[in-house]
Amino acid sequence: MAQDLAVEAKGLRRVYERRGGSPAVALDGVDLQVRRGEVRGLLGPNGAGKTTLCKILSTVLLPSGGTASINGHDVVRETAEVRRTIGIAFGGERGLYTRLTARQNLMYWSALYRQRTRQARARVEYLLDRIGLAEKADERVETFSRGMKQRLHLARALIGNPEVLLLDEPTIGMDPVAARDFRALVAELQGEGRTVLVTTHDMAEAEAVCDRVTLIDGGRLLGTEEPRTIGGWLSAHERVTATAVPSRVVAELRALPGVAQVLSEGDRTIVETSAEGTGGQVLRHLIDAGVTEVSTGRPTLEDVYLHVIGDRGLKLR
Ligand SMILES: Nc1ncnc2c1ncn2[C@@H]1O[C@H](COP(=O)(O)OP(=O)(O)OP(=O)(O)O)[C@@H](O)[C@H]1O
């Protein structure tokens, strides 16, 4: 039912005109439904259209076609209602006053929300504490690490006590501890009944924080998955990198079932797998063959997409 939906997009399209070039189709007919109280991931590589979608949902960019609404309010016709309902955190430096302190930034934004000074002070102190910046509250933002700036963005997103949070790549630049704290914070926000739409290109993050994950690429949605499916991809599509592998062994690795491809880069050999457990077999094979410099790594989204898109019969761009 529509009233259960926090976010709804129908046939959403956005084309950027480019001077002297062909137009860029950033969103190409997106249909999306996010239930109230859900944490939904939007997972896609660079240029997939994630930021464009967030900008349209947050009323800062007009769609070229289609419709979108937040808690039933149209993002083009009812911008005031939408803005009252949402909190947005777009990463990087955008929107931060770097010569001001963290506390001054938050007080300034509270004023934009027309909060009374006393009420704003209390909320700002609460938020500084909640996102772990209380000790740095009086330091200028220009001295902050990328991760600290990301946390300040999050605090800003929460000033208006929003029902729906739109977070665009919120953990970029965070160290692993801060990223873990962020995940705990998302769970708390959900516990308070908020809806969260979070974009990422990190599969492990999508798996860890989301109820469901929608895949996006080339401005089109490829489908919505359960986090355990994403977890399965992570363990199936492992990458093993080894140095000085004899060519006989490279040929043997190519023949192993579950090995997707074997690449050579200088004296490094990179083995990509596509079945759970194959990474371990590749490791054992290398070690038995006397290869000592071996490491394993998580696949990138691009590695997995080749398989996902291929498996669904979609054309690779
Ligand atoms: N202002 C703009 N003018 C022209 N093209 C643009 C503009 N903004 C985005 N695009 C293009 O639209 C497409 C989608 O971009 P978008 O920033 O929404 O993707 P994204 O998934 O958020 O990627 P990233 O993670 O790199 O920000 C890209 O091909 C991009 O080059």
CSV table of C-alpha atoms and ligand atoms in Angstrom, one decimal:
chain,number,residue,atom,x,y,z
A,1,MET,CA,0.0,0.0,0.0
A,2,ALA,CA,1.3,3.4,-1.0
A,3,GLN,CA,1.0,4.8,2.6
A,4,ASP,CA,3.5,2.2,3.8
A,5,LEU,CA,6.1,3.5,1.4
A,6,ALA,CA,8.7,6.0,2.6
A,7,VAL,CA,10.2,6.3,-0.9
A,8,GLU,CA,8.5,5.6,-4.2
A,9,ALA,CA,9.9,6.3,-7.7
A,10,LYS,CA,8.1,5.6,-10.9
A,11,GLY,CA,9.8,5.7,-14.3
A,12,LEU,CA,12.3,8.2,-13.0
A,13,ARG,CA,14.5,9.7,-15.6
A,14,ARG,CA,17.3,12.3,-15.6
A,15,VAL,CA,19.3,13.4,-18.5
A,16,TYR,CA,22.2,15.8,-18.2
A,17,GLU,CA,22.8,18.0,-21.3
A,18,ARG,CA,26.5,18.3,-22.0
A,19,ARG,CA,27.9,21.2,-23.9
A,20,GLY,CA,29.4,20.0,-27.2
A,21,GLY,CA,28.7,16.3,-26.3
A,22,SER,CA,25.8,13.8,-26.4
A,23,PRO,CA,23.5,14.0,-23.3
A,24,ALA,CA,24.3,11.8,-20.3
A,25,VAL,CA,21.4,9.6,-19.3
A,26,ALA,CA,22.0,9.3,-15.5
A,27,LEU,CA,18.6,7.6,-14.6
A,28,ASP,CA,16.8,5.6,-17.3
A,29,GLY,CA,13.4,4.7,-16.0
A,30,VAL,CA,13.9,3.9,-12.3
A,31,ASP,CA,11.1,2.2,-10.3
A,32,LEU,CA,11.8,2.0,-6.6
A,33,GLN,CA,9.8,1.3,-3.5
A,34,VAL,CA,11.2,1.5,0.0
A,35,ARG,CA,8.9,0.6,2.9
A,36,ARG,CA,8.7,2.7,6.0
A,37,GLY,CA,11.3,1.6,8.6
A,38,GLU,CA,13.4,-0.2,6.1
A,39,VAL,CA,17.2,0.2,5.7
A,40,ARG,CA,17.6,0.0,1.9
A,41,GLY,CA,21.0,-0.1,0.2
A,42,LEU,CA,21.6,1.3,-3.3
A,43,LEU,CA,24.6,-0.5,-4.5
A,44,GLY,CA,26.4,0.5,-7.7
A,45,PRO,CA,29.7,1.4,-9.2
A,46,ASN,CA,30.9,5.0,-9.9
A,47,GLY,CA,28.6,6.8,-12.3
A,48,ALA,CA,25.7,4.3,-11.8
A,49,GLY,CA,23.3,7.2,-11.0
A,50,LYS,CA,23.2,6.9,-7.2
A,51,THR,CA,23.9,10.5,-6.4
A,52,THR,CA,21.5,11.7,-9.1
A,53,LEU,CA,18.7,9.6,-7.5
A,54,CYS,CA,19.5,10.9,-4.0
A,55,LYS,CA,19.5,14.5,-5.3
A,56,ILE,CA,16.1,14.1,-7.0
A,57,LEU,CA,14.6,12.5,-3.8
A,58,SER,CA,16.0,15.3,-1.7
A,59,THR,CA,14.4,18.0,-4.0
A,60,VAL,CA,17.7,19.6,-5.1
A,61,LEU,CA,17.5,18.3,-8.6
A,62,LEU,CA,14.5,18.1,-11.0
A,63,PRO,CA,13.8,14.8,-12.8
A,64,SER,CA,13.6,14.9,-16.6
A,65,GLY,CA,10.7,12.5,-16.4
A,66,GLY,CA,8.7,10.2,-14.1
A,67,THR,CA,7.7,10.8,-10.5
A,68,ALA,CA,9.1,10.3,-7.0
A,69,SER,CA,7.6,10.8,-3.6
A,70,ILE,CA,8.8,10.7,0.0
A,71,ASN,CA,6.1,9.6,2.6
A,72,GLY,CA,3.6,10.3,-0.1
A,73,HIS,CA,4.8,13.8,-0.9
A,74,ASP,CA,5.8,14.5,-4.5
A,75,VAL,CA,9.4,15.7,-4.6
A,76,VAL,CA,8.6,18.3,-7.3
A,77,ARG,CA,5.3,19.7,-6.2
A,78,GLU,CA,5.6,19.3,-2.4
A,79,THR,CA,9.2,20.3,-1.8
A,80,ALA,CA,8.5,21.9,1.6
A,81,GLU,CA,6.8,18.8,3.0
A,82,VAL,CA,9.5,16.6,1.6
A,83,ARG,CA,12.3,18.7,3.1
A,84,ARG,CA,10.6,18.6,6.5
A,85,THR,CA,10.6,14.8,6.3
A,86,ILE,CA,14.1,14.1,5.2
A,87,GLY,CA,17.7,14.4,6.4
A,88,ILE,CA,20.4,14.2,3.8
A,89,ALA,CA,24.1,13.5,4.1
A,90,PHE,CA,26.0,13.9,0.9
A,91,GLY,CA,29.7,13.3,1.5
A,92,GLY,CA,32.8,15.3,0.9
A,93,GLU,CA,33.3,19.0,1.7
A,94,ARG,CA,30.0,20.1,0.2
A,95,GLY,CA,27.9,22.0,2.7
A,96,LEU,CA,30.5,22.2,5.5
A,97,TYR,CA,31.9,25.5,6.6
A,98,THR,CA,35.5,24.5,7.1
A,99,ARG,CA,36.6,27.7,8.9
A,100,LEU,CA,33.9,27.1,11.5
A,101,THR,CA,34.0,24.5,14.3
A,102,ALA,CA,31.8,21.4,14.3
A,103,ARG,CA,29.5,23.0,17.0
A,104,GLN,CA,29.2,26.3,15.0
A,105,ASN,CA,28.3,24.3,11.9
A,106,LEU,CA,25.6,22.4,13.6
A,107,MET,CA,24.2,25.6,15.3
A,108,TYR,CA,24.1,27.3,12.0
A,109,TRP,CA,22.1,24.5,10.4
A,110,SER,CA,19.8,24.4,13.4
A,111,ALA,CA,19.1,28.1,12.8
A,112,LEU,CA,18.2,27.2,9.2
A,113,TYR,CA,15.7,24.7,10.6
A,114,ARG,CA,14.3,27.6,12.6
A,115,GLN,CA,15.0,25.9,15.9
A,116,ARG,CA,15.0,28.1,19.0
A,117,THR,CA,18.4,28.7,20.4
A,118,ARG,CA,18.0,26.7,23.7
A,119,GLN,CA,16.4,23.8,21.9
A,120,ALA,CA,19.0,23.9,19.2
A,121,ARG,CA,21.9,23.9,21.7
A,122,ALA,CA,20.5,20.8,23.5
A,123,ARG,CA,20.0,19.0,20.2
A,124,VAL,CA,23.5,19.9,18.9
A,125,GLU,CA,25.1,18.7,22.1
A,126,TYR,CA,23.1,15.5,21.9
A,127,LEU,CA,24.2,15.0,18.2
A,128,LEU,CA,27.8,15.8,18.8
A,129,ASP,CA,27.9,13.1,21.5
A,130,ARG,CA,25.9,10.6,19.5
A,131,ILE,CA,28.3,10.7,16.5
A,132,GLY,CA,31.4,10.8,18.6
A,133,LEU,CA,32.5,14.3,17.9
A,134,ALA,CA,31.9,15.9,21.4
A,135,GLU,CA,35.6,16.1,22.1
A,136,LYS,CA,36.4,17.8,18.8
A,137,ALA,CA,33.3,20.1,18.9
A,138,ASP,CA,35.3,23.3,19.2
A,139,GLU,CA,37.9,22.5,16.5
A,140,ARG,CA,37.7,24.0,13.0
A,141,VAL,CA,36.3,21.5,10.5
A,142,GLU,CA,39.3,22.2,8.2
A,143,THR,CA,41.4,20.2,10.7
A,144,PHE,CA,39.1,17.2,10.5
A,145,SER,CA,39.9,13.9,8.7
A,146,ARG,CA,37.6,12.8,6.0
A,147,GLY,CA,35.9,10.4,8.3
A,148,MET,CA,35.2,13.1,10.9
A,149,LYS,CA,33.7,15.2,8.2
A,150,GLN,CA,31.5,12.3,7.2
A,151,ARG,CA,30.3,12.0,10.8
A,152,LEU,CA,29.5,15.8,10.9
A,153,HIS,CA,27.4,15.3,7.8
A,154,LEU,CA,25.5,12.6,9.6
A,155,ALA,CA,24.9,14.9,12.6
A,156,ARG,CA,23.6,17.6,10.2
A,157,ALA,CA,21.3,15.1,8.6
A,158,LEU,CA,19.7,14.4,12.0
A,159,ILE,CA,19.2,18.0,13.1
A,160,GLY,CA,15.6,18.2,11.9
A,161,ASN,CA,14.7,14.8,13.5
A,162,PRO,CA,13.9,13.3,10.0
A,163,GLU,CA,11.7,10.3,9.3
A,164,VAL,CA,13.6,9.4,6.2
A,165,LEU,CA,17.4,9.6,5.8
A,166,LEU,CA,19.2,9.8,2.5
A,167,LEU,CA,22.8,8.9,2.9
A,168,ASP,CA,25.1,9.1,-0.1
A,169,GLU,CA,28.3,7.1,0.4
A,170,PRO,CA,28.3,7.9,4.1
A,171,THR,CA,31.4,5.9,5.1
A,172,ILE,CA,33.8,7.1,2.4
A,173,GLY,CA,37.0,8.0,4.2
A,174,MET,CA,36.0,6.6,7.5
A,175,ASP,CA,38.5,4.2,9.2
A,176,PRO,CA,37.2,0.7,10.0
A,177,VAL,CA,36.3,1.6,13.6
A,178,ALA,CA,34.3,4.7,12.6
A,179,ALA,CA,32.6,2.6,9.8
A,180,ARG,CA,31.6,0.0,12.4
A,181,ASP,CA,30.2,2.7,14.7
A,182,PHE,CA,28.3,4.1,11.7
A,183,ARG,CA,26.7,0.7,11.1
A,184,ALA,CA,25.6,0.6,14.8
A,185,LEU,CA,24.2,4.1,14.4
A,186,VAL,CA,22.1,3.1,11.4
A,187,ALA,CA,20.7,0.2,13.4
A,188,GLU,CA,19.8,2.6,16.2
A,189,LEU,CA,18.1,5.0,13.7
A,190,GLN,CA,16.1,2.2,12.3
A,191,GLY,CA,15.2,1.2,15.9
A,192,GLU,CA,13.7,4.7,16.3
A,193,GLY,CA,11.4,3.9,13.3
A,194,ARG,CA,13.3,5.9,10.7
A,195,THR,CA,13.7,4.8,7.1
A,196,VAL,CA,17.2,4.9,5.7
A,197,LEU,CA,18.3,4.9,2.0
A,198,VAL,CA,22.0,4.5,1.8
A,199,THR,CA,24.1,4.4,-1.3
A,200,THR,CA,27.4,2.6,-1.4
A,201,HIS,CA,29.7,0.8,-3.8
A,202,ASP,CA,31.0,-1.4,-0.9
A,203,MET,CA,29.3,-4.8,-0.9
A,204,ALA,CA,30.4,-5.6,2.7
A,205,GLU,CA,28.8,-2.4,3.9
A,206,ALA,CA,25.6,-3.2,2.0
A,207,GLU,CA,25.5,-6.7,3.4
A,208,ALA,CA,26.1,-5.4,7.0
A,209,VAL,CA,23.7,-2.6,7.3
A,210,CYS,CA,20.8,-3.1,4.9
A,211,ASP,CA,17.5,-5.1,5.1
A,212,ARG,CA,17.6,-5.3,1.3
A,213,VAL,CA,19.9,-4.1,-1.4
A,214,THR,CA,19.0,-2.7,-4.8
A,215,LEU,CA,21.6,-2.9,-7.5
A,216,ILE,CA,22.0,0.0,-9.9
A,217,ASP,CA,24.1,0.4,-12.9
A,218,GLY,CA,24.0,2.6,-16.0
A,219,GLY,CA,21.0,4.5,-14.6
A,220,ARG,CA,18.9,1.3,-14.3
A,221,LEU,CA,18.0,-0.9,-11.4
A,222,LEU,CA,19.2,-4.5,-11.9
A,223,GLY,CA,17.2,-6.0,-9.0
A,224,THR,CA,16.8,-6.1,-5.3
A,225,GLU,CA,18.6,-8.7,-3.2
A,226,GLU,CA,18.7,-10.0,0.3
A,227,PRO,CA,22.0,-9.2,2.2
A,228,ARG,CA,22.9,-12.9,2.4
A,229,THR,CA,23.0,-13.0,-1.4
A,230,ILE,CA,25.5,-10.2,-1.4
A,231,GLY,CA,27.4,-12.1,1.4
A,232,GLY,CA,27.4,-15.1,-0.9
A,233,TRP,CA,28.9,-13.1,-3.7
A,234,LEU,CA,31.6,-11.8,-1.4
A,235,SER,CA,32.8,-15.2,-0.5
A,236,ALA,CA,32.4,-16.7,-3.9
A,237,HIS,CA,34.2,-14.0,-5.9
A,238,GLU,CA,37.4,-14.0,-4.0
A,239,ARG,CA,40.6,-12.7,-5.5
A,240,VAL,CA,43.9,-14.4,-4.9
A,241,THR,CA,47.1,-12.5,-5.8
A,242,ALA,CA,50.5,-14.3,-6.1
A,243,THR,CA,53.9,-13.3,-7.2
A,244,ALA,CA,56.3,-15.4,-9.4
A,245,VAL,CA,53.9,-18.2,-10.3
A,246,PRO,CA,55.4,-20.6,-12.8
A,247,SER,CA,53.5,-20.8,-16.1
A,248,ARG,CA,52.7,-24.5,-15.6
A,249,VAL,CA,50.9,-23.6,-12.3
A,250,VAL,CA,49.1,-20.7,-14.0
A,251,ALA,CA,47.7,-23.2,-16.5
A,252,GLU,CA,46.7,-25.6,-13.7
A,253,LEU,CA,44.9,-22.8,-11.9
A,254,ARG,CA,43.0,-21.9,-15.1
A,255,ALA,CA,41.7,-25.5,-15.3
A,256,LEU,CA,40.4,-25.5,-11.7
A,257,PRO,CA,36.6,-25.6,-11.4
A,258,GLY,CA,35.3,-22.3,-10.0
A,259,VAL,CA,38.1,-20.2,-11.3
A,260,ALA,CA,36.6,-17.4,-13.4
A,261,GLN,CA,39.8,-15.9,-14.8
A,262,VAL,CA,43.5,-15.7,-14.3
A,263,LEU,CA,45.2,-12.4,-15.1
A,264,SER,CA,48.9,-11.5,-15.3
A,265,GLU,CA,50.2,-8.0,-14.3
A,266,GLY,CA,54.0,-7.9,-14.4
A,267,ASP,CA,55.2,-10.7,-12.2
A,268,ARG,CA,51.9,-10.9,-10.4
A,269,THR,CA,49.2,-13.4,-11.1
A,270,ILE,CA,45.6,-12.5,-10.1
A,271,VAL,CA,43.1,-15.3,-9.8
A,272,GLU,CA,39.4,-14.5,-9.7
A,273,THR,CA,36.9,-17.1,-8.5
A,274,SER,CA,33.2,-17.5,-9.0
A,275,ALA,CA,32.3,-20.3,-6.6
A,276,GLU,CA,32.3,-20.5,-2.8
A,277,GLY,CA,35.4,-22.4,-1.5
A,278,THR,CA,37.4,-22.0,-4.7
A,279,GLY,CA,39.6,-19.2,-3.1
A,280,GLY,CA,40.8,-21.8,-0.5
A,281,GLN,CA,41.6,-24.4,-3.2
A,282,VAL,CA,43.5,-21.8,-5.2
A,283,LEU,CA,45.5,-20.9,-2.1
A,284,ARG,CA,46.3,-24.5,-1.4
A,285,HIS,CA,47.3,-25.2,-5.0
A,286,LEU,CA,49.7,-22.3,-5.0
A,287,ILE,CA,51.3,-23.2,-1.7
A,288,ASP,CA,51.7,-26.9,-2.7
A,289,ALA,CA,53.5,-25.6,-5.8
A,290,GLY,CA,55.9,-23.7,-3.7
A,291,VAL,CA,54.6,-20.2,-4.3
A,292,THR,CA,55.1,-18.2,-1.1
A,293,GLU,CA,54.0,-14.7,-1.8
A,294,VAL,CA,50.2,-15.1,-1.8
A,295,SER,CA,47.4,-12.8,-0.6
A,296,THR,CA,43.6,-12.9,-0.8
A,297,GLY,CA,41.3,-10.0,-1.1
A,298,ARG,CA,37.6,-9.2,-1.3
A,299,PRO,CA,36.3,-8.7,-4.8
A,300,THR,CA,35.3,-5.2,-6.0
A,301,LEU,CA,31.7,-4.6,-7.1
A,302,GLU,CA,32.9,-4.4,-10.7
A,303,ASP,CA,34.3,-8.0,-10.4
A,304,VAL,CA,31.0,-9.3,-9.2
A,305,TYR,CA,28.9,-7.2,-11.6
A,306,LEU,CA,30.4,-8.9,-14.6
A,307,HIS,CA,28.9,-12.1,-13.4
A,308,VAL,CA,25.6,-10.7,-12.0
A,309,ILE,CA,24.9,-8.8,-15.2
A,310,GLY,CA,26.0,-11.6,-17.4
A,311,ASP,CA,23.9,-14.2,-15.4
A,312,ARG,CA,20.8,-12.0,-15.9
A,313,GLY,CA,21.3,-11.8,-19.6
A,314,LEU,CA,21.9,-8.0,-19.5
A,315,LYS,CA,24.2,-6.4,-21.9
A,316,LEU,CA,27.5,-5.2,-20.6
A,317,ARG,CA,28.2,-1.6,-21.5
B,1,LIG,N1,26.2,17.7,-13.7
B,1,LIG,C1,26.4,16.7,-14.6
B,1,LIG,N2,26.6,16.9,-15.9
B,1,LIG,C2,26.8,16.0,-16.8
B,1,LIG,N3,26.8,14.6,-16.4
B,1,LIG,C3,26.6,14.3,-15.2
B,1,LIG,C4,26.4,15.3,-14.1
B,1,LIG,N4,26.2,14.7,-13.0
B,1,LIG,C5,26.3,13.3,-13.2
B,1,LIG,N5,26.5,13.1,-14.5
B,1,LIG,C6,26.6,11.8,-15.2
B,1,LIG,O1,25.5,11.0,-14.8
B,1,LIG,C7,25.9,9.7,-14.5
B,1,LIG,C8,25.5,9.3,-13.1
B,1,LIG,O2,26.2,10.1,-12.2
B,1,LIG,P1,26.0,10.0,-10.6
B,1,LIG,O3,26.9,11.0,-10.0
B,1,LIG,O4,24.5,10.1,-10.3
B,1,LIG,O5,26.5,8.5,-10.3
B,1,LIG,P2,26.9,7.8,-8.9
B,1,LIG,O6,26.4,6.4,-9.0
B,1,LIG,O7,26.5,8.7,-7.8
B,1,LIG,O8,28.5,7.8,-9.1
B,1,LIG,P3,29.6,8.4,-8.0
B,1,LIG,O9,29.7,7.3,-7.0
B,1,LIG,O10,30.8,8.4,-8.9
B,1,LIG,O11,29.1,9.7,-7.6
B,1,LIG,C9,27.4,9.6,-14.8
B,1,LIG,O12,27.6,9.1,-16.1
B,1,LIG,C10,27.8,11.0,-14.7
B,1,LIG,O13,28.9,11.3,-15.5
